CSV table of C-alpha atoms and ligand atoms in Angstrom, one decimal:
chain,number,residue,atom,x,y,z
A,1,UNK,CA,12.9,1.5,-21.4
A,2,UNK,CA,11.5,4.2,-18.7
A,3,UNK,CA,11.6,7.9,-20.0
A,4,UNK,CA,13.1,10.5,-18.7
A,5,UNK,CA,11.0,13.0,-16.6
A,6,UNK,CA,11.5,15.7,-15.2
A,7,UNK,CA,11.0,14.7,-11.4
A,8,UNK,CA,8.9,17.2,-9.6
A,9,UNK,CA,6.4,15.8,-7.3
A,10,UNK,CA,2.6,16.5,-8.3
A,11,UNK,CA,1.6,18.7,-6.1
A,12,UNK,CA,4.7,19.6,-4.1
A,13,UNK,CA,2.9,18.5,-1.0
A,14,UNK,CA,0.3,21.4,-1.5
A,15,UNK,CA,-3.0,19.6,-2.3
A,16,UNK,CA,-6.8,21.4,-2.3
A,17,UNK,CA,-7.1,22.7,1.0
A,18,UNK,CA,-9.5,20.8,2.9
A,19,UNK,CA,-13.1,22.9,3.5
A,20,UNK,CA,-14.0,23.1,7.3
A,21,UNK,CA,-18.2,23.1,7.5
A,22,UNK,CA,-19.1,26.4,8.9
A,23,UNK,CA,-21.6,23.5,11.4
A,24,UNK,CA,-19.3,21.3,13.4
A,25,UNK,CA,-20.7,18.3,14.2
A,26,UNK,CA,-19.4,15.7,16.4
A,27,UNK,CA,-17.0,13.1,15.3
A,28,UNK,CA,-19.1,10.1,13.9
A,29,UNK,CA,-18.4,6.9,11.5
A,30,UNK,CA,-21.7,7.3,9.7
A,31,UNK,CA,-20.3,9.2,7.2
A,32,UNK,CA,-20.4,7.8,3.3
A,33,UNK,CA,-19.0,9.0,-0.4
A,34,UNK,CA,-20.8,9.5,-3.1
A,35,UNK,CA,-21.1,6.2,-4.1
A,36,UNK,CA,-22.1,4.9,-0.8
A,37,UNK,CA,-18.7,3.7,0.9
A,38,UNK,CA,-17.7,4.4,4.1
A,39,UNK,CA,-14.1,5.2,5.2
A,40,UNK,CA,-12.4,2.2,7.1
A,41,UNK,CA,-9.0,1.8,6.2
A,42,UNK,CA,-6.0,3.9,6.4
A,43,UNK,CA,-2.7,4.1,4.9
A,44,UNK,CA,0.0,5.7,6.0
A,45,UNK,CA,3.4,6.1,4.3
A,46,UNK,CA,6.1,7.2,6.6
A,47,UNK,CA,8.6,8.0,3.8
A,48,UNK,CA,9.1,8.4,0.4
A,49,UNK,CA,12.6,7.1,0.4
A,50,UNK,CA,13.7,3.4,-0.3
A,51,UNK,CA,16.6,1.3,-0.8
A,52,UNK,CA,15.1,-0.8,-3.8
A,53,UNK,CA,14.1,0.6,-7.1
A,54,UNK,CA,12.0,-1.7,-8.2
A,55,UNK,CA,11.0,-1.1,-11.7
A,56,UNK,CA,7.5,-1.4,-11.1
A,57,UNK,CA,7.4,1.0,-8.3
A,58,UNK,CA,10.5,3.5,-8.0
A,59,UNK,CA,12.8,2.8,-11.5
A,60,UNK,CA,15.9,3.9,-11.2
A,61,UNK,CA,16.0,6.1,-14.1
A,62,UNK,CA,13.7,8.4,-12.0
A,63,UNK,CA,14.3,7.8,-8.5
A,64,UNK,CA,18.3,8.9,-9.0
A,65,UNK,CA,20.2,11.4,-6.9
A,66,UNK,CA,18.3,14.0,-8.4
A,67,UNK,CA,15.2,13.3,-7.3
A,68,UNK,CA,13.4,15.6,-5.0
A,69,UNK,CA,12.7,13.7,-2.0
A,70,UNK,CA,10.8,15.3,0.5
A,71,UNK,CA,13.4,16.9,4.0
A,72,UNK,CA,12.6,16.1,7.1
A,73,UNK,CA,10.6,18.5,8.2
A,74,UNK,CA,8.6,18.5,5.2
A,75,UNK,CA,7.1,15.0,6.6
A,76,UNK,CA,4.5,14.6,8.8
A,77,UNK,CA,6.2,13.7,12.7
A,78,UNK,CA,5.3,10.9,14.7
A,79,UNK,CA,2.8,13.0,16.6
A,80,UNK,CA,0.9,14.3,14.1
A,81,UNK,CA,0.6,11.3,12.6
A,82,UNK,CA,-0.9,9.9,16.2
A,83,UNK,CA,-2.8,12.8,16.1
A,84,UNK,CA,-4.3,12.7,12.5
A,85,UNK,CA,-4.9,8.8,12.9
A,86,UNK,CA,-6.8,9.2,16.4
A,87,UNK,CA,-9.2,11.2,14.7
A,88,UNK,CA,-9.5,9.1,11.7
A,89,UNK,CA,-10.2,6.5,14.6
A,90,UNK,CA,-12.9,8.5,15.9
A,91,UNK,CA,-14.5,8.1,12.5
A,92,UNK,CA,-14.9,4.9,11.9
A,93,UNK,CA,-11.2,3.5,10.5
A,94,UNK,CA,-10.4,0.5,12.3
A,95,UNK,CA,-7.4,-0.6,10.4
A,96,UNK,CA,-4.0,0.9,9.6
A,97,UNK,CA,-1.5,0.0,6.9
A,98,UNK,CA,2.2,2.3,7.6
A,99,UNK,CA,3.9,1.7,4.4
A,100,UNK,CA,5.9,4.0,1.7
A,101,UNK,CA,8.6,3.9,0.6
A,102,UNK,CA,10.4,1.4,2.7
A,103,UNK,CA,8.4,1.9,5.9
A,104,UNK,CA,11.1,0.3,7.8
A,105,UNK,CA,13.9,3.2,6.9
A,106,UNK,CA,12.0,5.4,8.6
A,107,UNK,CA,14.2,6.6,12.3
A,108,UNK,CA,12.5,4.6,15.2
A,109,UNK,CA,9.2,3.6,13.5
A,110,UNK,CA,8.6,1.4,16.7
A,111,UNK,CA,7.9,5.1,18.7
A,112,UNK,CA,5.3,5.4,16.4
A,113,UNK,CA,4.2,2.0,16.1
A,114,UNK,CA,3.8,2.2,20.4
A,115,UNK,CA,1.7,6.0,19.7
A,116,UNK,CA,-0.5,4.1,17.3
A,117,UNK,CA,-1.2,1.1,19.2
A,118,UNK,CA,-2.9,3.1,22.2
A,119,UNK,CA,-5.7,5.1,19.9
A,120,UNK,CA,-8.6,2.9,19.9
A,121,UNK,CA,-11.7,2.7,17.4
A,122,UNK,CA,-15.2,4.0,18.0
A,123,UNK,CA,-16.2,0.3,19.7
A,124,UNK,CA,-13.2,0.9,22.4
A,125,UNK,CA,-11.2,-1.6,20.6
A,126,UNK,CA,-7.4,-1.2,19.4
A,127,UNK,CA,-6.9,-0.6,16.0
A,128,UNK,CA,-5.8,-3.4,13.3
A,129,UNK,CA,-1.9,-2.5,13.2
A,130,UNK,CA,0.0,-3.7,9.9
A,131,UNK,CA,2.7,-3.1,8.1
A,132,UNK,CA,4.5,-4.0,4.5
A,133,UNK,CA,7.7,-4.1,4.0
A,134,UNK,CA,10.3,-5.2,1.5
A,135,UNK,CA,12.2,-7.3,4.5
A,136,UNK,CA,15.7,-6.1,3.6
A,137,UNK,CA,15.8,-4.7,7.5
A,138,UNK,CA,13.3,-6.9,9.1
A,139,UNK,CA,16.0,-9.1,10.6
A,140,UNK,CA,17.5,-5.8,13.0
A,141,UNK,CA,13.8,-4.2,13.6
A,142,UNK,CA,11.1,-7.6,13.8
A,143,UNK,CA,11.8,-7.5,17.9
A,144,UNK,CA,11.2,-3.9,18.3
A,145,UNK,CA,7.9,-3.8,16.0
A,146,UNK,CA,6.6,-6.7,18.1
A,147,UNK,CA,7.4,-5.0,21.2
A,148,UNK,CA,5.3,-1.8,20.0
A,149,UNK,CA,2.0,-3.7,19.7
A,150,UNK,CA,2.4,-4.3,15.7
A,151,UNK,CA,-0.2,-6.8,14.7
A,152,UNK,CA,0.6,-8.0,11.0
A,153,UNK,CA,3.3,-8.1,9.0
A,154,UNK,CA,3.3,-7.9,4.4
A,155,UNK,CA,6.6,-8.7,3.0
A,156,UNK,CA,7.4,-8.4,-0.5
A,157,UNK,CA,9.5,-10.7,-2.3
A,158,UNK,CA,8.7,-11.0,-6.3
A,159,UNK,CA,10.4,-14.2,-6.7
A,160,UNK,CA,13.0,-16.8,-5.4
A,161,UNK,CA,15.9,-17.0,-7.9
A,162,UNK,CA,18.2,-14.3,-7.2
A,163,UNK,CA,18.9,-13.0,-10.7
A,164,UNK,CA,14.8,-12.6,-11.4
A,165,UNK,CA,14.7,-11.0,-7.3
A,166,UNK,CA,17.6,-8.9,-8.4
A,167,UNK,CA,15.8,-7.9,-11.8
A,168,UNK,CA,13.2,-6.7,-10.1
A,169,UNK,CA,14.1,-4.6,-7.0
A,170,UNK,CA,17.1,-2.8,-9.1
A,171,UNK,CA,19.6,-3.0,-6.6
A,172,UNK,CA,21.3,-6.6,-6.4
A,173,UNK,CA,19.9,-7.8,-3.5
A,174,UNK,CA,19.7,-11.3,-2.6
A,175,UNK,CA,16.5,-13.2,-2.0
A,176,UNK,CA,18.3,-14.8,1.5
A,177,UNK,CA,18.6,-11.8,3.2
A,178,UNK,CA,14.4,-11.3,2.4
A,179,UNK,CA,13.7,-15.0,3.7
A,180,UNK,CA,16.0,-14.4,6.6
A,181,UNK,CA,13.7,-11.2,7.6
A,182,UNK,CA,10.5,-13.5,7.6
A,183,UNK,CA,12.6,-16.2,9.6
A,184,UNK,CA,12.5,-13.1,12.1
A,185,UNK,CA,9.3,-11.9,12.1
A,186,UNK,CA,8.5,-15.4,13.2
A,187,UNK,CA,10.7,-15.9,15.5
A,188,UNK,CA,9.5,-13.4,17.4
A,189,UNK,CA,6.2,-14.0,17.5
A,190,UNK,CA,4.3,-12.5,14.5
A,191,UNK,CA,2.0,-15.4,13.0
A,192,UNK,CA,-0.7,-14.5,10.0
A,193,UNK,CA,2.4,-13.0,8.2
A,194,UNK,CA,1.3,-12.5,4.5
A,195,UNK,CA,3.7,-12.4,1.4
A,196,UNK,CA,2.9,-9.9,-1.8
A,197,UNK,CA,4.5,-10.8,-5.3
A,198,UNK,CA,3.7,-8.6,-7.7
A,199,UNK,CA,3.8,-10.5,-11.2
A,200,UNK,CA,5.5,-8.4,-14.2
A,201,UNK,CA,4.9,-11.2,-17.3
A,202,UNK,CA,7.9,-11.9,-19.2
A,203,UNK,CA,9.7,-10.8,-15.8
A,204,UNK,CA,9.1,-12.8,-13.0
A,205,UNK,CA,6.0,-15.3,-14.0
A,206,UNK,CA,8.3,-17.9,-14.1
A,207,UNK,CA,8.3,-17.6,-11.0
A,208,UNK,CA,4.8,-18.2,-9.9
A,209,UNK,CA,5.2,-21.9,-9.1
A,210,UNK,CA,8.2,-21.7,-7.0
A,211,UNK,CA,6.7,-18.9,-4.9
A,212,UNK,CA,3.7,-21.3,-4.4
A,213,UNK,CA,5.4,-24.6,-3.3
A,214,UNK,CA,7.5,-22.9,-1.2
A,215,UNK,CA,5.0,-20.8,0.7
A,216,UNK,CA,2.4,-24.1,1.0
A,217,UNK,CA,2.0,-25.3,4.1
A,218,UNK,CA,4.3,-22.7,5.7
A,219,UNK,CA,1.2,-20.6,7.7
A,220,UNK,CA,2.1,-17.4,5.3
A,221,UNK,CA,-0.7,-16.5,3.0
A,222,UNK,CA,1.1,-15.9,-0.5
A,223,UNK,CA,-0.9,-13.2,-2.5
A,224,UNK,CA,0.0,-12.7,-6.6
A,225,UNK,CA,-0.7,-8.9,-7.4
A,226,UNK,CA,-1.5,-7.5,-10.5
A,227,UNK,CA,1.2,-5.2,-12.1
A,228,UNK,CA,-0.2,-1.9,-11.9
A,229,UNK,CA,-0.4,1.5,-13.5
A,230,UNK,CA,0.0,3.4,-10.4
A,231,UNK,CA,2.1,6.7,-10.5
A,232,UNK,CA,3.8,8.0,-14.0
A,233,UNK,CA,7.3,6.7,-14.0
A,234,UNK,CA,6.8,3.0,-14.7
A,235,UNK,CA,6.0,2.6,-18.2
A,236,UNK,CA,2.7,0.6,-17.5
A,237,UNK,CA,1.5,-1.1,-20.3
A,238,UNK,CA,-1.0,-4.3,-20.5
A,239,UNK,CA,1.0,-6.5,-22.3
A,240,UNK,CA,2.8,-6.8,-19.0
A,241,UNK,CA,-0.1,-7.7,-16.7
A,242,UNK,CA,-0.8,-11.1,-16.2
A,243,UNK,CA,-4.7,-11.8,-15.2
A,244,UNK,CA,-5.4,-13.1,-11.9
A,245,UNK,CA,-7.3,-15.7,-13.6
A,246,UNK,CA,-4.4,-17.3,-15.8
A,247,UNK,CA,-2.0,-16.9,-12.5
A,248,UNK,CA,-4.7,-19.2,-10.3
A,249,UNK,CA,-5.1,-21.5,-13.5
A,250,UNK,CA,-1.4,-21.9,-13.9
A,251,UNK,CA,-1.3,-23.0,-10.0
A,252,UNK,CA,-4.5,-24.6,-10.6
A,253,UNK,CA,-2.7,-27.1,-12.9
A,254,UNK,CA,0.1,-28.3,-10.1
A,255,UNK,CA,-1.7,-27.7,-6.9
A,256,UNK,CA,-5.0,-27.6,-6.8
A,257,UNK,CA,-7.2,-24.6,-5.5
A,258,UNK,CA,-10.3,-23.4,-4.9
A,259,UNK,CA,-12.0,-20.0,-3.9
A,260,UNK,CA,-13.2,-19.2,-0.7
A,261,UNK,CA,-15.1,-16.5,1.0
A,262,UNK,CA,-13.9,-12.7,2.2
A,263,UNK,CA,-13.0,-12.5,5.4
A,264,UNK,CA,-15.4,-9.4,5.7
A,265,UNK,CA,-16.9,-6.7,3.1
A,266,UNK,CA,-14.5,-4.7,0.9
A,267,UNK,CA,-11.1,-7.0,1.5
A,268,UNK,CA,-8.9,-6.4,-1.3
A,269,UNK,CA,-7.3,-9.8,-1.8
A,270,UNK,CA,-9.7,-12.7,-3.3
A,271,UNK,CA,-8.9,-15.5,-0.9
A,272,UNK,CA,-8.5,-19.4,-2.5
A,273,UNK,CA,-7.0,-22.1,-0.7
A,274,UNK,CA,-4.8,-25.5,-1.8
A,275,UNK,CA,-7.6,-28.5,-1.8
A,276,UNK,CA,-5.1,-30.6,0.3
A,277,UNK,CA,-5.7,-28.1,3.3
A,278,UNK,CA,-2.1,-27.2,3.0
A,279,UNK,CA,-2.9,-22.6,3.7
A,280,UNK,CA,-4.2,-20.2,1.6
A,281,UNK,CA,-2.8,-17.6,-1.6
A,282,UNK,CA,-4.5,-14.8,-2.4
A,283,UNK,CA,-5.3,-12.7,-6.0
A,284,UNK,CA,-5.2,-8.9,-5.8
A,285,UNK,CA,-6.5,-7.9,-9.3
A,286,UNK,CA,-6.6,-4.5,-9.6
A,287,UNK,CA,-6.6,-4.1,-13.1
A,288,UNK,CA,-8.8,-7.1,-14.4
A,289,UNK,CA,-11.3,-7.4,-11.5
A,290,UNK,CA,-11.7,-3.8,-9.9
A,291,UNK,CA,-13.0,-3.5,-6.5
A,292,UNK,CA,-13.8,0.0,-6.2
A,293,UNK,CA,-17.4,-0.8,-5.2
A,294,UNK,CA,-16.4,-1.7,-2.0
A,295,UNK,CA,-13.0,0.4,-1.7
A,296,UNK,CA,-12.9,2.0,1.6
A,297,UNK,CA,-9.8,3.3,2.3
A,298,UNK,CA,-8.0,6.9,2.6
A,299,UNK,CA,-4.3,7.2,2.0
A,300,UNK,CA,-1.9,10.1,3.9
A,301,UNK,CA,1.0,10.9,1.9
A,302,UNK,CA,4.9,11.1,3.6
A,303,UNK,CA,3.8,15.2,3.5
A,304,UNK,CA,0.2,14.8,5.2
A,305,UNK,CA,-1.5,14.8,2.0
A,306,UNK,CA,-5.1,12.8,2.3
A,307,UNK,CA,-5.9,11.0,-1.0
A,308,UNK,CA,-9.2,9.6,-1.6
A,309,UNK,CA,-7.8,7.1,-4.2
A,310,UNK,CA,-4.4,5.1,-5.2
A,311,UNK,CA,-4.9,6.8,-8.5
A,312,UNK,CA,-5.9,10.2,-7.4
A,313,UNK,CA,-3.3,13.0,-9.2
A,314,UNK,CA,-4.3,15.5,-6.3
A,315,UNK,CA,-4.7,15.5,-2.2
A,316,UNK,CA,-6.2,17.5,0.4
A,317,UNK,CA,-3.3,19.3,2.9
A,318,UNK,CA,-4.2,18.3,6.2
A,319,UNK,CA,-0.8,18.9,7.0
A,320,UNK,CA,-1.4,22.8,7.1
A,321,UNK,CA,-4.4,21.8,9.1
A,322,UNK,CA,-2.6,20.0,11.5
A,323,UNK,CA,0.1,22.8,11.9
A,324,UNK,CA,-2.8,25.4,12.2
A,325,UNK,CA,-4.9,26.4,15.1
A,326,UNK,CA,-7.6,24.0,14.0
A,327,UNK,CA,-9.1,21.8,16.9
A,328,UNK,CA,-9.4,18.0,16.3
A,329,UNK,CA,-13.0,18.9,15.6
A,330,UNK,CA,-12.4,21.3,12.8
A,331,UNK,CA,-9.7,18.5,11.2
A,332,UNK,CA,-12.6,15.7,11.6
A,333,UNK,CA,-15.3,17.9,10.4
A,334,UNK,CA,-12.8,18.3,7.3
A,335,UNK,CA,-12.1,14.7,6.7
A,336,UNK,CA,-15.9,14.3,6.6
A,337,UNK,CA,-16.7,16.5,4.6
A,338,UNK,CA,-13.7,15.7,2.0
A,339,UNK,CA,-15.0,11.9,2.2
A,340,UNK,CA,-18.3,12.9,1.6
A,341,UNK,CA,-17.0,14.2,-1.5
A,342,UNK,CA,-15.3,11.3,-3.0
A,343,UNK,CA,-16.0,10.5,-5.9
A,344,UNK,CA,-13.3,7.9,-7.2
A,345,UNK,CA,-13.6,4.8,-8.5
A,346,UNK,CA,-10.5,5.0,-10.7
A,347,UNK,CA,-10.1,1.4,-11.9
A,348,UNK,CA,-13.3,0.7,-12.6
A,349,UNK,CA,-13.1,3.0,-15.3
A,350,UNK,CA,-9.5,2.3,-17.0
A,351,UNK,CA,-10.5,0.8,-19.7
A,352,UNK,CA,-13.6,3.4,-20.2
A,353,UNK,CA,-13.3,4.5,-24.1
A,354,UNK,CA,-15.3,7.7,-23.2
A,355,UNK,CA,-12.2,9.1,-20.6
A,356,UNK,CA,-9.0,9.8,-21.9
A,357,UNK,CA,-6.6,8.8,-19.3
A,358,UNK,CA,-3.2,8.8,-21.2
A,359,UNK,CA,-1.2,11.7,-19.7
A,360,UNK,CA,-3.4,12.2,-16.7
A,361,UNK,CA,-0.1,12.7,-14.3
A,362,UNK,CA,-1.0,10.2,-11.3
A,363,UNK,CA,1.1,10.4,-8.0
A,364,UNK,CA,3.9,7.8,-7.5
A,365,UNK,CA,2.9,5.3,-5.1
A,366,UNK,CA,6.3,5.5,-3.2
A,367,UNK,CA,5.0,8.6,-1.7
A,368,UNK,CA,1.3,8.1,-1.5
A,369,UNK,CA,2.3,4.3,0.1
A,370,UNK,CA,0.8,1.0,-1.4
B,401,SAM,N1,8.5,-0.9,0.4
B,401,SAM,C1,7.4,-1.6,0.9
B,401,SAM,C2,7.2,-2.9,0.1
B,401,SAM,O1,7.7,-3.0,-1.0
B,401,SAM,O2,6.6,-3.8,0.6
B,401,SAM,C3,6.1,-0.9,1.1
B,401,SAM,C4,5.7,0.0,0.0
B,401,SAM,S1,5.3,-0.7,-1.6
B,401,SAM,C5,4.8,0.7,-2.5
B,401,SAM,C6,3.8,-1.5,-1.2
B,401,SAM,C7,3.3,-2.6,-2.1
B,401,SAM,O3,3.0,-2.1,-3.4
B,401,SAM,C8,4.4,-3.7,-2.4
B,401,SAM,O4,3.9,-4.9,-2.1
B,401,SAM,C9,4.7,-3.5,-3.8
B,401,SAM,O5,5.1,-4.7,-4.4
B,401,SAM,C10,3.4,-3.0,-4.4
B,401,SAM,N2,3.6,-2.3,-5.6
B,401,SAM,C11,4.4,-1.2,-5.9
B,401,SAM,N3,4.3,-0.8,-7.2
B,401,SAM,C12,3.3,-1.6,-7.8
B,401,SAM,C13,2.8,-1.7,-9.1
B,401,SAM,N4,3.1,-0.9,-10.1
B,401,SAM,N5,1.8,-2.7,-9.3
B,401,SAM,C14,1.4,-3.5,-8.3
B,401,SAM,N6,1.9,-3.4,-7.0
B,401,SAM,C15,2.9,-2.5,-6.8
B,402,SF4,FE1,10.7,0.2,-2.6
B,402,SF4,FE2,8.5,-1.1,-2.0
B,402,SF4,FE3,8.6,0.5,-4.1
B,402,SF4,FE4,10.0,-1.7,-4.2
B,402,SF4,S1,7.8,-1.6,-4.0
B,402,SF4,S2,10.7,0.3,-4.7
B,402,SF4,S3,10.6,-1.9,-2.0
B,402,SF4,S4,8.7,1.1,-2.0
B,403,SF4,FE1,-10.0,2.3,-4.3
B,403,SF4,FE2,-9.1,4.0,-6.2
B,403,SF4,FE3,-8.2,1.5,-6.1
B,403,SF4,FE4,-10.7,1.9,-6.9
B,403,SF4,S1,-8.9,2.6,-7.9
B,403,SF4,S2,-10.0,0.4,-5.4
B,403,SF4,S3,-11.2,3.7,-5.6
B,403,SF4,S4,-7.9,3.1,-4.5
């Protein structure tokens, strides 16, 4: 059973103001954190609003008519989200994820989608494009996204029998209408589509198997997630997470697998395929094998928040930034210097005995996007 809370959002969309270095330099990718990484990868959520309540990720308990979602003009507008993510282009990201929330909710996402897909990276090329989604609205929008330039597609779906589906996105809907959405998305063209179930043991393990047989051999990459302590409203515990290792072993036993290697430095998802050649499934284990080492991306929040890390309790405004006078200069020569800054590696140090992280407040992932 999920506590109560009392819902106010961490920083009520006012994070650290972001310092601007009195010596403007120009916009480069060279720049590095403390611990070496560079800054790649950006997510975007595009709203804090969904129509599931998955109880991993937005329980209902919380997430009720009371809940203090952000207005509209409290969220970052199509333009100065092109405008934000051309100058993360300009240093060095080369891939974006629009998430959420339900991405898809948000009011002509494919105008954006078309803004995004003209910014190119520093080597002239067009940024990675990509996009998850829990499907329930993929069947009305897959056209359009395809149409905008959208590269990649994620779909969620934690299981194929409808009353585990149902158990776990709150809301009674059917797994159908999720399998339709992918029947969509490749009808119109989208190929390399990927599938993300998170696994909650003693919820939806069960369903592992399933999941796997009917993904193999289909061309879409099935990856198992970890259940994770993201956010404050979940009720996270262990006992609930089942290890990337007894998930492949339990596959392992009816299909055989074996690992194979990244398709480049810092990719989240450890890649194994089926030993009859039949596709791929992927393992992201955030809680049992970290990859922080290598963890390269920056997240915006619905509000224009930047946060360094998925567990991070506080951001940096660049939404007052953006609404200022500041030249694209300033606002790069503040996302450098707040990179340089960072710190974070919170995973790798969850199970530390010397930090105390019970009650740290961390943001909900429906508004920092997953
Ligand atoms: N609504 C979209 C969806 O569900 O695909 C996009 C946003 S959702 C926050 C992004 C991803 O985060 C989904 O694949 C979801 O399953 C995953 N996620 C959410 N809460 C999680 C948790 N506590 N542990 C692991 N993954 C989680
Ligand atoms: Fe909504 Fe996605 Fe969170 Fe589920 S995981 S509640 S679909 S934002
Ligand atoms: Fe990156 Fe933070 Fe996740 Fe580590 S815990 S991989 S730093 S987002």
């Amino acid at each position: 059973m999920v506590e109560k809370v009392i819902p106010i959002r961490l920083d009520e969309g006012k994070g650290q103001m972001p310092s601007i270095p009195g010596q403007l330099v120009a916009a480069h990718a060279l720049t590095k954190d403390t611990r070496g990484r560079p800054l790649r990868d950006l997510r975007i959520s595009v709203t804090d609003r969904c129509n599931f309540r998955c109880t991993y990720c937005m329980p209902k308990e919380i997430f009720d008519k009371n809940y203090p979602y952000l207005s509209h003009h409290e969220l970052l507008s199509f333009e100065e989200i092109a405008r934000l993510t051309t100058i993360f282009a300009s240093l060095g990201v080369e891939k974006i994820r629009l998430t959420g929330g339900e991405p898809l909710l948000r009011k002509n996402l494919e105008v954006l989608i078309e803004m995004l897909a003209k910014i190119r990276s520093t080597a002239g090329q067009p940024l990675d494009l990509t996009l998850t989604t829990n499907g329930s609205v993929l069947r009305k929008k897959a056209a359009a996204l395809k149409a905008a330039g959208l590269h990649r597609l994620t779909i969620s779906l934690d299981g194929l029998n409808d009353d585990i589906f149902k158990k776990m996105n709150d809301v009674d809907f059917p797994v159908t209408d999720v399998l339709d959405g992918i029947a969509a998305a490749q009808e119109v063209g989208f190929t390399n589509l990927k599938v993300n179930m998170v696994v909650k043991k003693g919820t939806n393990d069960q369903e592992i198997i399933a999941m796997a047989k009917h993904f193999k051999g289909s061309g879409i990459t099935l990856r198992f997630i970890e259940f994770m302590d993201v956010g404050s409203s979940n009720g996270w515990d262990m006992s609930q997470v089942l290890p990337s290792k007894e998930v492949a072993a339990r596959i392992n036993e009816v299909f055989p697998i074996e690992p194979i290697e990244a398709n480049y430095p810092g990719e989240v998802a450890q890649r194994w395929r089926y030993v009859d050649d039949s596709g791929e499934i992927g393992f992201i284990s955030s809680v049992t094998q970290t990859f922080c080492h290598e963890c390269t991306r920056a997240r915006i929040s619905t509000d224009g928040q930047l946060y360094l890390c998925l567990f991070a309790n506080e951001g940096f405004d660049f939404k007052t930034l953006l609404r200022s006078d500041k030249s694209d200069l300033e606002i790069a020569n503040a996302v450098m210097a707040t990179w340089a800054g960072r710190e974070d590696h919170y995973s790798e140090i969850r199970g530390s005995n010397t930090i105390d992280l019970k009650g740290i407040r961390k943001v909900e992932m429906s508004y920092i996007g997953g």
